[in-house]
Amino acid sequence: MNEYNPGKPPFEQLKEEVLGCQKCGLARTRNHVIFGEGNIQAPVFIIGEAPGADEDRIGRPFVGRSGQLLDKILAACGFTRRDHVFISNIVKCRPPGNREPSREEREACMPYLVRQIAMVNPDILILLGSTALKSMLGQDKKITRLRGSWLQYENRLAMPVYHPSALLRNPALKHDTWEDFKKIVFKYREIINPDHYSPHV
Ligand code: URA
């Protein structure tokens, strides 16, 4: 038969591939692969470190305490998961005990993130914390020095900010983080939508 069969959209194909991944040892201990969620054409792509226990149990990114704080920050910026952002992680499976993902795990998973970014095609990347910053822009990069500054990942703008879990451990970091997110809203208005409404910026 010569029927035209467009098959699954590429993003769905990628998701299927990632959900079946066996490229590193985390495949043996995970309950869920957390592919990511949000608008697959979002102008802003948020990159965390790795799923935690809540994410592994539920199968969605940033649903635990860090995620609730992230949602509050996004709401203050006038951003929603549905419309403005896509959220994923450097590694898609939970490292046992919430340890940092190893180099092997990061390297095995990175091609998925690279393909997600290419498909979503965002203008702005938000790098949450040190693991996201180092994995995307180089192991020598320091979050304390670079947070709040506009950097470049290939042809896209990238801003490192503190990870929400760091804010939970040390609330004194919230002030600087809010200054960083204000810069993101200003940039969003400058390059994406001058009429973007945000309740607090
Ligand atoms: N922390 C992360 O870095 N990612 C998640 O998805 C949840 C918590």
Tab-separated table of C-alpha atoms and ligand atoms in Angstrom:
chain	number	residue	atom	x	y	z
A	1	MET	CA	0.000	0.000	0.000
A	2	ASN	CA	1.122	3.491	-0.768
A	3	GLU	CA	-0.716	5.125	2.088
A	4	TYR	CA	0.909	8.278	3.420
A	5	ASN	CA	1.966	7.558	6.987
A	6	PRO	CA	3.558	10.499	8.708
A	7	GLY	CA	4.100	8.377	11.835
A	8	LYS	CA	4.560	9.858	15.269
A	9	PRO	CA	5.687	13.485	15.547
A	10	PRO	CA	9.468	13.664	16.165
A	11	PHE	CA	9.095	14.916	19.740
A	12	GLU	CA	6.862	11.945	20.583
A	13	GLN	CA	9.355	9.606	18.927
A	14	LEU	CA	12.142	11.060	21.030
A	15	LYS	CA	10.039	10.676	24.176
A	16	GLU	CA	9.401	7.033	23.381
A	17	GLU	CA	13.112	6.465	22.844
A	18	VAL	CA	14.024	8.161	26.139
A	19	LEU	CA	11.369	6.257	28.109
A	20	GLY	CA	12.956	2.983	26.969
A	21	CYS	CA	16.562	4.066	27.596
A	22	GLN	CA	19.018	1.519	29.025
A	23	LYS	CA	22.220	3.500	28.435
A	24	CYS	CA	23.346	3.750	32.050
A	25	GLY	CA	22.958	2.035	35.407
A	26	LEU	CA	20.147	4.374	36.515
A	27	ALA	CA	17.822	2.316	34.297
A	28	ARG	CA	18.044	-0.466	36.905
A	29	THR	CA	16.960	1.621	39.907
A	30	ARG	CA	14.438	4.082	38.436
A	31	ASN	CA	10.662	3.837	38.707
A	32	HIS	CA	10.050	6.404	35.968
A	33	VAL	CA	12.071	8.089	33.262
A	34	ILE	CA	11.285	11.790	33.573
A	35	PHE	CA	11.353	13.076	30.021
A	36	GLY	CA	10.241	16.624	30.823
A	37	GLU	CA	7.097	18.659	30.324
A	38	GLY	CA	5.742	21.975	29.157
A	39	ASN	CA	5.129	23.687	25.850
A	40	ILE	CA	7.126	21.861	23.184
A	41	GLN	CA	7.489	25.190	21.369
A	42	ALA	CA	8.315	27.164	24.501
A	43	PRO	CA	10.580	30.205	24.184
A	44	VAL	CA	12.158	29.328	27.560
A	45	PHE	CA	13.772	25.957	28.350
A	46	ILE	CA	14.521	25.210	32.014
A	47	ILE	CA	17.225	22.670	32.825
A	48	GLY	CA	17.516	21.064	36.256
A	49	GLU	CA	19.953	18.459	37.535
A	50	ALA	CA	18.129	15.145	37.953
A	51	PRO	CA	14.787	13.865	39.199
A	52	GLY	CA	14.417	13.325	42.942
A	53	ALA	CA	12.302	10.821	44.860
A	54	ASP	CA	8.977	12.610	44.241
A	55	GLU	CA	9.657	12.957	40.526
A	56	ASP	CA	10.705	9.298	40.285
A	57	ARG	CA	7.485	8.250	42.031
A	58	ILE	CA	5.172	10.462	39.945
A	59	GLY	CA	6.978	10.623	36.595
A	60	ARG	CA	7.014	14.411	36.183
A	61	PRO	CA	9.832	16.945	36.618
A	62	PHE	CA	9.978	19.279	39.613
A	63	VAL	CA	6.957	18.116	41.572
A	64	GLY	CA	8.589	17.978	45.044
A	65	ARG	CA	9.496	20.889	47.324
A	66	SER	CA	11.973	22.343	44.829
A	67	GLY	CA	9.335	22.144	42.139
A	68	GLN	CA	6.768	23.938	44.240
A	69	LEU	CA	9.235	26.748	44.812
A	70	LEU	CA	10.091	26.819	41.111
A	71	ASP	CA	6.380	27.119	40.273
A	72	LYS	CA	6.066	30.077	42.667
A	73	ILE	CA	9.005	31.835	41.022
A	74	LEU	CA	7.598	31.146	37.556
A	75	ALA	CA	4.175	32.460	38.616
A	76	ALA	CA	5.763	35.664	39.910
A	77	CYS	CA	7.355	36.043	36.468
A	78	GLY	CA	4.009	35.454	34.741
A	79	PHE	CA	5.238	32.129	33.326
A	80	THR	CA	3.309	28.849	33.307
A	81	ARG	CA	4.516	25.338	32.510
A	82	ARG	CA	1.790	25.011	29.917
A	83	ASP	CA	2.566	28.113	27.865
A	84	HIS	CA	5.960	29.662	28.455
A	85	VAL	CA	8.444	26.977	29.433
A	86	PHE	CA	9.606	23.449	28.829
A	87	ILE	CA	11.267	21.820	31.864
A	88	SER	CA	13.733	18.953	31.763
A	89	ASN	CA	16.899	17.757	33.465
A	90	ILE	CA	20.512	16.918	32.676
A	91	VAL	CA	19.742	13.285	33.511
A	92	LYS	CA	16.289	11.816	33.092
A	93	CYS	CA	16.408	9.154	35.835
A	94	ARG	CA	16.849	9.543	39.584
A	95	PRO	CA	20.322	8.869	40.965
A	96	PRO	CA	19.809	6.696	44.074
A	97	GLY	CA	19.888	8.657	47.320
A	98	ASN	CA	19.739	11.908	45.320
A	99	ARG	CA	23.484	11.927	44.765
A	100	GLU	CA	24.839	14.077	41.950
A	101	PRO	CA	24.729	12.305	38.594
A	102	SER	CA	28.116	10.848	37.629
A	103	ARG	CA	30.066	11.877	34.533
A	104	GLU	CA	29.083	8.641	32.789
A	105	GLU	CA	25.403	9.217	33.562
A	106	ARG	CA	25.527	12.819	32.380
A	107	GLU	CA	27.338	11.909	29.201
A	108	ALA	CA	24.946	9.058	28.425
A	109	CYS	CA	21.921	11.332	28.847
A	110	MET	CA	23.183	14.573	27.286
A	111	PRO	CA	22.335	13.683	23.660
A	112	TYR	CA	18.653	13.485	24.657
A	113	LEU	CA	18.724	16.980	26.116
A	114	VAL	CA	20.566	18.313	23.070
A	115	ARG	CA	17.828	16.882	20.833
A	116	GLN	CA	15.067	18.237	23.080
A	117	ILE	CA	16.591	21.713	22.895
A	118	ALA	CA	16.947	21.503	19.102
A	119	MET	CA	13.294	20.484	18.731
A	120	VAL	CA	11.778	22.970	21.195
A	121	ASN	CA	14.089	25.640	19.746
A	122	PRO	CA	13.921	28.057	22.701
A	123	ASP	CA	15.467	31.533	22.732
A	124	ILE	CA	16.367	31.377	26.417
A	125	LEU	CA	17.817	28.565	28.553
A	126	ILE	CA	17.593	28.759	32.340
A	127	LEU	CA	20.264	26.624	33.991
A	128	LEU	CA	19.202	25.643	37.492
A	129	GLY	CA	22.269	25.162	39.653
A	130	SER	CA	25.825	24.020	39.299
A	131	THR	CA	25.272	20.654	37.584
A	132	ALA	CA	23.185	22.238	34.809
A	133	LEU	CA	25.684	25.090	34.373
A	134	LYS	CA	28.746	22.814	34.258
A	135	SER	CA	27.131	20.199	32.029
A	136	MET	CA	26.002	22.771	29.484
A	137	LEU	CA	28.863	25.266	29.530
A	138	GLY	CA	31.938	23.553	30.971
A	139	GLN	CA	33.142	21.936	34.157
A	140	ASP	CA	35.208	24.998	35.091
A	141	LYS	CA	32.109	27.220	35.410
A	142	LYS	CA	31.117	28.432	38.899
A	143	ILE	CA	27.484	29.092	39.767
A	144	THR	CA	28.361	31.621	42.491
A	145	ARG	CA	30.308	33.707	39.976
A	146	LEU	CA	28.091	33.338	36.899
A	147	ARG	CA	24.535	33.328	38.264
A	148	GLY	CA	22.500	36.184	36.903
A	149	SER	CA	24.715	36.747	33.864
A	150	TRP	CA	23.736	36.186	30.257
A	151	LEU	CA	25.892	33.527	28.644
A	152	GLN	CA	25.680	31.771	25.319
A	153	TYR	CA	24.923	28.112	24.591
A	154	GLU	CA	25.453	27.682	20.867
A	155	ASN	CA	23.227	30.413	19.420
A	156	ARG	CA	20.940	30.692	22.445
A	157	LEU	CA	20.977	32.906	25.519
A	158	ALA	CA	21.591	31.011	28.743
A	159	MET	CA	21.243	32.280	32.301
A	160	PRO	CA	22.515	30.246	35.263
A	161	VAL	CA	20.572	30.751	38.491
A	162	TYR	CA	20.698	29.003	41.855
A	163	HIS	CA	18.854	25.685	42.002
A	164	PRO	CA	15.588	25.935	44.008
A	165	SER	CA	16.929	23.279	46.404
A	166	ALA	CA	19.779	25.672	47.263
A	167	LEU	CA	17.156	28.325	48.079
A	168	LEU	CA	15.369	25.861	50.355
A	169	ARG	CA	18.637	25.146	52.184
A	170	ASN	CA	19.677	28.793	52.296
A	171	PRO	CA	16.786	31.269	51.987
A	172	ALA	CA	19.260	34.175	51.941
A	173	LEU	CA	19.895	33.252	48.285
A	174	LYS	CA	16.307	34.121	47.355
A	175	HIS	CA	16.981	37.831	47.007
A	176	ASP	CA	19.709	37.381	44.371
A	177	THR	CA	17.635	34.735	42.606
A	178	TRP	CA	14.691	37.072	42.268
A	179	GLU	CA	17.002	39.720	40.769
A	180	ASP	CA	18.127	37.072	38.239
A	181	PHE	CA	14.583	36.096	37.293
A	182	LYS	CA	13.672	39.765	36.850
A	183	LYS	CA	16.438	39.947	34.226
A	184	ILE	CA	14.861	36.938	32.515
A	185	VAL	CA	11.456	38.646	32.406
A	186	PHE	CA	13.025	41.842	31.016
A	187	LYS	CA	14.779	39.793	28.316
A	188	TYR	CA	11.550	37.927	27.562
A	189	ARG	CA	9.808	41.261	26.963
A	190	GLU	CA	12.726	42.493	24.876
A	191	ILE	CA	13.028	39.530	22.508
A	192	ILE	CA	9.808	37.522	22.731
A	193	ASN	CA	6.756	39.480	23.833
A	194	PRO	CA	6.869	43.168	24.805
A	195	ASP	CA	3.358	42.834	26.264
A	196	HIS	CA	4.198	39.920	28.569
A	197	TYR	CA	2.314	40.377	31.841
A	198	SER	CA	3.943	39.434	35.082
A	199	PRO	CA	2.398	40.153	38.475
A	200	HIS	CA	5.678	41.107	40.151
A	201	VAL	CA	8.042	42.467	37.508
B	1	URA	N1	15.521	18.677	41.094
B	1	URA	C1	15.923	18.670	39.818
B	1	URA	O1	17.020	19.096	39.495
B	1	URA	N2	15.078	18.195	38.909
B	1	URA	C2	13.864	17.739	39.207
B	1	URA	O2	13.137	17.331	38.298
B	1	URA	C3	13.484	17.771	40.561
B	1	URA	C4	14.309	18.241	41.487
